[in-house]
Structure formats: structure tokens, C-alpha cells
């Protein structure tokens, strides 16, 4: 298993690479990739780096990450101001994907304020790295007085859904092709 540490600014490009390599979405065009950075990566590493943990290999290079926004209202305000305009410029299709995803999170954000994203390079999966990252984030949030986490996951991503269930997430709701999963700890 890789070791876990806090995010450092030198990890930013590796995080972007992991985001692209593990995305189930299209990554063919520059616009596709820019969308993924803006939607699933840059907010977390730039605005809440203290809530990001990485799994690193023997060369201290990130091979996986867990990203968290601890308060949805803060996330939404900053995301709308600094990241959504960039997504809008990419085109209507990207904009509607972003609005859909935010809208789904927003439905549950009054009760579950913190949300996460987790991705591990394929060659490093199935070795306990995801579980170690999840445990690290939960312990970190608990220290800050935060006791729940929400995420959305594609309904077809059975491997990830099983992983979340093993990590004490419960299926809360199926909505617009996504599973909303919640963990209280
Ligand atoms: C989903 C994901 C984050 C899980 O991370 P992971 O590092 O593979 O997870 P773990 O290794 O902790 O647990 C997964 C499996 O490995 C097993 N495992 C745990 N520790 C292990 C160890 N030391 N050695 C071998 N296997 C181990 C677990 O029991 C689990 O088994 P399962 O296949 O029966 O479920 C990862 O697979 C991933 O990044 N997938 C692609 C991107 C993605 O789908 N992200 C989520 C989007 S919502």
C-alpha cells in the first residue's frame, strides 16, 4: 500500500493526471479535460488544500487522492464565482453537466455539508489505499467537529459503490443517474 500524507502544491499536476486517467467521462479533447479539472480538481486543491490527502509512491509522487469541501455553501459561492464561469465558456453541454451535479448535491447539503471525491490510479487500486485515504479524511474532519460526508457516484460504477459501502457509506437516494451516498461517523 502507498503511504498517505497531506496535499502539497507540488502534487497539483499529478492530481490533474489522476483525475484524467480515472475519469469515466470523455477525456479526448482539451475542453473535456479542462472541464474535469474545473469540476473535479482545481477548486479542492486551490481553495481547500487542507482538506486534501494524497497517497504517494516511493518517490513521493501522488498516485491517488481524496478531495473534500467541508461546507457546501462556501463551496458553492466560490465555485460559482471562480470555476463555473470557466465551465460555461467551454460550452452548453459542460455547463449543464456542472449545474446538474451541483443541483444534486445541493438537495442534500443542508444536512450533509461536506462532500468528497476519491480516485486512485488503476495499478494502485485494490490494495487498501482508498480505505486508508478515507480513514485519514474522516479522522481529519472529526477533529474539526464534522461528522458526516456526502458523495455522488454514477449508478453504473459498481466497484466504487461497493468500496463506499465497505467504508460505511449508505445509499441515501438514486437521482438523475447518480447514487447519493452518506456516511455519518
Ligand atoms: C473506488 C476506488 C477509490 C477504491 O480505491 P481502492 O484503493 O481500490 O480501494 P481499497 O483497496 O481500499 O478497497 C478495494 C478492494 O481492495 C480490497 N483490499 C483492501 N485492502 C487490501 C490489501 N491490503 N490488499 C489487497 N486488497 C485489499 C478491499 O477489500 C476491497 O475489496 P473488493 O474488491 O472486494 O471491494 C478506486 O478503485 C478508484 O479510484 N476507482 C476509479 C475511480 C473511481 O471510480 N472513483 C470514484 C468515483 S465516484
Short mmCIF file of C-alpha atoms and ligand atoms in Angstrom, two decimals:
data_model
loop_
_atom_site.label_atom_id
_atom_site.label_comp_id
_atom_site.label_asym_id
_atom_site.label_seq_id
_atom_site.Cartn_x
_atom_site.Cartn_y
_atom_site.Cartn_z
CA UNK A 1 0.00 0.00 0.00
CA UNK A 2 1.17 3.55 -0.70
CA UNK A 3 1.69 5.96 2.19
CA UNK A 4 -0.72 8.79 2.92
CA UNK A 5 0.17 12.43 3.52
CA UNK A 6 -1.34 15.88 3.30
CA UNK A 7 -1.55 17.53 -0.11
CA UNK A 8 1.38 19.78 -1.14
CA UNK A 9 1.35 22.27 -4.01
CA UNK A 10 3.91 20.13 -5.92
CA UNK A 11 1.15 17.46 -6.24
CA UNK A 12 -1.15 19.62 -8.36
CA UNK A 13 -0.16 18.28 -11.80
CA UNK A 14 -0.22 14.67 -10.60
CA UNK A 15 -3.71 15.22 -9.18
CA UNK A 16 -4.85 16.52 -12.56
CA UNK A 17 -3.31 13.46 -14.27
CA UNK A 18 -5.04 11.08 -11.86
CA UNK A 19 -8.32 12.91 -12.45
CA UNK A 20 -7.99 12.37 -16.21
CA UNK A 21 -6.79 8.77 -16.01
CA UNK A 22 -9.54 7.62 -13.63
CA UNK A 23 -12.42 9.60 -15.09
CA UNK A 24 -15.22 7.54 -16.54
CA UNK A 25 -16.10 10.56 -18.69
CA UNK A 26 -14.71 11.56 -22.09
CA UNK A 27 -11.14 12.91 -21.92
CA UNK A 28 -10.44 13.15 -25.66
CA UNK A 29 -10.49 16.89 -26.22
CA UNK A 30 -8.80 19.79 -24.46
CA UNK A 31 -12.28 21.00 -23.47
CA UNK A 32 -13.14 17.61 -21.95
CA UNK A 33 -10.00 17.72 -19.84
CA UNK A 34 -10.45 21.36 -18.83
CA UNK A 35 -13.99 20.52 -17.70
CA UNK A 36 -12.68 17.71 -15.48
CA UNK A 37 -10.04 19.96 -13.89
CA UNK A 38 -12.54 22.73 -13.20
CA UNK A 39 -15.32 20.43 -12.00
CA UNK A 40 -13.44 17.79 -10.02
CA UNK A 41 -9.97 19.01 -9.11
CA UNK A 42 -8.88 22.63 -9.01
CA UNK A 43 -11.42 24.01 -6.50
CA UNK A 44 -10.31 21.48 -3.89
CA UNK A 45 -6.54 21.81 -4.33
CA UNK A 46 -6.67 25.61 -4.67
CA UNK A 47 -9.35 26.61 -2.14
CA UNK A 48 -9.33 23.82 0.46
CA UNK A 49 -5.87 22.21 0.25
CA UNK A 50 -6.03 21.46 3.99
CA UNK A 51 -8.89 19.03 3.23
CA UNK A 52 -6.96 17.10 0.55
CA UNK A 53 -4.89 13.97 1.22
CA UNK A 54 -2.75 12.05 -1.25
CA UNK A 55 -1.43 8.51 -1.49
CA UNK A 56 2.19 8.60 -2.67
CA UNK A 57 4.63 6.06 -4.14
CA UNK A 58 8.25 5.53 -3.04
CA UNK A 59 9.28 8.66 -5.00
CA UNK A 60 6.74 10.77 -3.06
CA UNK A 61 4.59 11.14 -6.22
CA UNK A 62 0.82 11.19 -5.79
CA UNK A 63 -0.88 8.04 -7.14
CA UNK A 64 -4.28 8.73 -5.57
CA UNK A 65 -6.21 11.41 -3.75
CA UNK A 66 -9.20 12.23 -1.64
CA UNK A 67 -10.59 15.76 -2.06
CA UNK A 68 -13.10 17.36 0.27
CA UNK A 69 -15.11 20.56 0.51
CA UNK A 70 -16.18 20.82 4.14
CA UNK A 71 -19.06 23.29 3.77
CA UNK A 72 -21.28 23.15 0.71
CA UNK A 73 -22.46 26.78 0.98
CA UNK A 74 -18.86 28.05 0.95
CA UNK A 75 -18.01 25.66 -1.90
CA UNK A 76 -20.99 26.81 -3.95
CA UNK A 77 -20.25 30.52 -3.51
CA UNK A 78 -16.60 30.17 -4.59
CA UNK A 79 -17.34 27.62 -7.30
CA UNK A 80 -20.00 29.85 -8.89
CA UNK A 81 -17.70 32.87 -8.84
CA UNK A 82 -14.35 31.35 -9.84
CA UNK A 83 -14.87 27.98 -11.58
CA UNK A 84 -18.36 27.85 -13.12
CA UNK A 85 -17.68 30.79 -15.49
CA UNK A 86 -14.74 28.81 -16.95
CA UNK A 87 -17.00 25.79 -17.45
CA UNK A 88 -19.66 27.99 -19.08
CA UNK A 89 -17.06 29.19 -21.60
CA UNK A 90 -16.37 25.57 -22.62
CA UNK A 91 -19.93 25.22 -23.91
CA UNK A 92 -23.54 24.49 -23.02
CA UNK A 93 -23.05 20.71 -22.62
CA UNK A 94 -20.33 21.16 -19.98
CA UNK A 95 -22.31 23.89 -18.23
CA UNK A 96 -25.43 21.71 -17.93
CA UNK A 97 -23.34 18.78 -16.59
CA UNK A 98 -21.92 21.10 -13.92
CA UNK A 99 -25.30 22.58 -12.99
CA UNK A 100 -26.81 19.08 -12.78
CA UNK A 101 -24.10 17.80 -10.47
CA UNK A 102 -24.20 20.86 -8.21
CA UNK A 103 -28.01 20.72 -8.14
CA UNK A 104 -27.98 17.11 -6.96
CA UNK A 105 -25.51 17.89 -4.15
CA UNK A 106 -27.46 20.97 -3.19
CA UNK A 107 -30.61 18.92 -2.49
CA UNK A 108 -28.89 17.21 0.43
CA UNK A 109 -26.41 19.87 1.52
CA UNK A 110 -28.45 21.36 4.35
CA UNK A 111 -28.00 18.17 6.36
CA UNK A 112 -24.75 16.87 4.85
CA UNK A 113 -22.43 19.83 4.32
CA UNK A 114 -19.15 18.09 3.46
CA UNK A 115 -18.62 16.20 0.20
CA UNK A 116 -15.70 14.31 -1.32
CA UNK A 117 -14.11 12.89 -4.46
CA UNK A 118 -11.66 9.97 -4.41
CA UNK A 119 -9.59 8.49 -7.26
CA UNK A 120 -6.66 6.06 -7.32
CA UNK A 121 -4.54 5.14 -10.36
CA UNK A 122 -5.65 1.72 -11.64
CA UNK A 123 -2.33 -0.02 -10.89
CA UNK A 124 -2.63 1.07 -7.24
CA UNK A 125 -6.25 0.04 -6.69
CA UNK A 126 -7.38 -2.92 -4.56
CA UNK A 127 -4.51 -2.62 -2.08
CA UNK A 128 -6.26 -0.71 0.69
CA UNK A 129 -5.17 2.75 -0.50
CA UNK A 130 -8.71 4.08 -0.93
CA UNK A 131 -9.67 2.83 2.52
CA UNK A 132 -6.58 4.47 4.07
CA UNK A 133 -7.39 7.79 2.36
CA UNK A 134 -11.00 7.58 3.53
CA UNK A 135 -9.97 6.88 7.13
CA UNK A 136 -7.49 9.78 7.05
CA UNK A 137 -10.12 12.23 5.81
CA UNK A 138 -12.74 11.08 8.32
CA UNK A 139 -10.28 11.43 11.24
CA UNK A 140 -9.29 14.90 9.99
CA UNK A 141 -12.92 16.03 9.70
CA UNK A 142 -13.83 14.56 13.08
CA UNK A 143 -11.08 16.69 14.66
CA UNK A 144 -12.77 19.72 13.11
CA UNK A 145 -16.15 18.69 14.54
CA UNK A 146 -17.52 17.46 11.19
CA UNK A 147 -19.28 14.09 11.49
CA UNK A 148 -20.79 13.33 8.10
CA UNK A 149 -19.80 13.11 4.45
CA UNK A 150 -21.79 13.01 1.24
CA UNK A 151 -20.78 11.96 -2.27
CA UNK A 152 -22.40 11.27 -5.59
CA UNK A 153 -21.35 8.32 -7.72
CA UNK A 154 -22.50 7.12 -11.13
CA UNK A 155 -25.09 4.35 -10.69
CA UNK A 156 -23.08 2.11 -13.03
CA UNK A 157 -19.85 2.40 -11.01
CA UNK A 158 -20.42 -0.83 -9.06
CA UNK A 159 -16.80 -1.14 -7.89
CA UNK A 160 -16.88 2.31 -6.31
CA UNK A 161 -20.33 1.74 -4.79
CA UNK A 162 -19.08 -1.49 -3.16
CA UNK A 163 -16.00 0.34 -1.92
CA UNK A 164 -18.14 3.08 -0.34
CA UNK A 165 -20.46 0.52 1.29
CA UNK A 166 -17.42 -1.26 2.78
CA UNK A 167 -16.36 2.14 4.10
CA UNK A 168 -19.65 2.67 5.96
CA UNK A 169 -21.47 4.76 3.38
CA UNK A 170 -25.18 4.11 2.95
CA UNK A 171 -27.14 4.63 -0.22
CA UNK A 172 -29.29 7.68 0.51
CA UNK A 173 -31.02 8.30 -2.81
CA UNK A 174 -30.79 7.49 -6.53
CA UNK A 175 -31.29 10.62 -8.58
CA UNK A 176 -30.57 11.59 -12.20
CA UNK A 177 -28.31 8.56 -12.81
CA UNK A 178 -26.32 9.15 -9.62
CA UNK A 179 -26.26 7.45 -6.23
CA UNK A 180 -26.10 9.84 -3.31
CA UNK A 181 -24.19 8.13 -0.53
CA UNK A 182 -23.85 9.30 3.05
CA UNK A 183 -21.56 8.34 5.91
CA UNK A 184 -22.06 9.51 9.49
CA UNK A 185 -19.15 8.91 11.83
C1 LIG B 1 -13.12 3.27 -5.93
C2 LIG B 1 -11.65 3.43 -5.52
C3 LIG B 1 -11.41 4.84 -5.00
C4 LIG B 1 -11.36 2.43 -4.39
O1 LIG B 1 -9.97 2.56 -4.03
P1 LIG B 1 -9.06 1.26 -3.76
O2 LIG B 1 -7.74 1.74 -3.33
O3 LIG B 1 -9.14 0.39 -4.95
O4 LIG B 1 -9.87 0.66 -2.53
P2 LIG B 1 -9.34 -0.42 -1.46
O5 LIG B 1 -8.16 -1.14 -1.97
O6 LIG B 1 -9.23 0.26 -0.15
O7 LIG B 1 -10.55 -1.40 -1.40
C5 LIG B 1 -10.97 -2.02 -2.59
C6 LIG B 1 -10.75 -3.50 -2.51
O8 LIG B 1 -9.45 -3.88 -2.13
C7 LIG B 1 -9.50 -4.78 -1.00
N1 LIG B 1 -8.34 -4.52 -0.14
C8 LIG B 1 -8.27 -3.70 0.92
N2 LIG B 1 -7.03 -3.77 1.46
C9 LIG B 1 -6.30 -4.60 0.71
C10 LIG B 1 -4.96 -5.04 0.74
N3 LIG B 1 -4.09 -4.63 1.70
N4 LIG B 1 -4.53 -5.88 -0.22
C11 LIG B 1 -5.38 -6.30 -1.18
N5 LIG B 1 -6.67 -5.91 -1.25
C12 LIG B 1 -7.12 -5.08 -0.33
C13 LIG B 1 -10.78 -4.39 -0.33
O9 LIG B 1 -11.30 -5.44 0.48
C14 LIG B 1 -11.64 -4.14 -1.49
O10 LIG B 1 -12.03 -5.39 -2.00
P3 LIG B 1 -13.21 -5.59 -3.02
O11 LIG B 1 -12.57 -5.57 -4.37
O12 LIG B 1 -13.78 -6.92 -2.68
O13 LIG B 1 -14.16 -4.45 -2.83
C15 LIG B 1 -10.69 3.12 -6.69
O14 LIG B 1 -10.98 1.82 -7.16
C16 LIG B 1 -10.77 4.09 -7.86
O15 LIG B 1 -10.11 5.13 -7.84
N6 LIG B 1 -11.54 3.76 -8.91
C17 LIG B 1 -11.58 4.55 -10.16
C18 LIG B 1 -12.14 5.94 -9.96
C19 LIG B 1 -13.48 5.93 -9.27
O16 LIG B 1 -14.38 5.16 -9.62
N7 LIG B 1 -13.60 6.83 -8.26
C20 LIG B 1 -14.85 7.01 -7.54
C21 LIG B 1 -15.76 7.88 -8.33
S1 LIG B 1 -17.33 8.07 -7.52
#
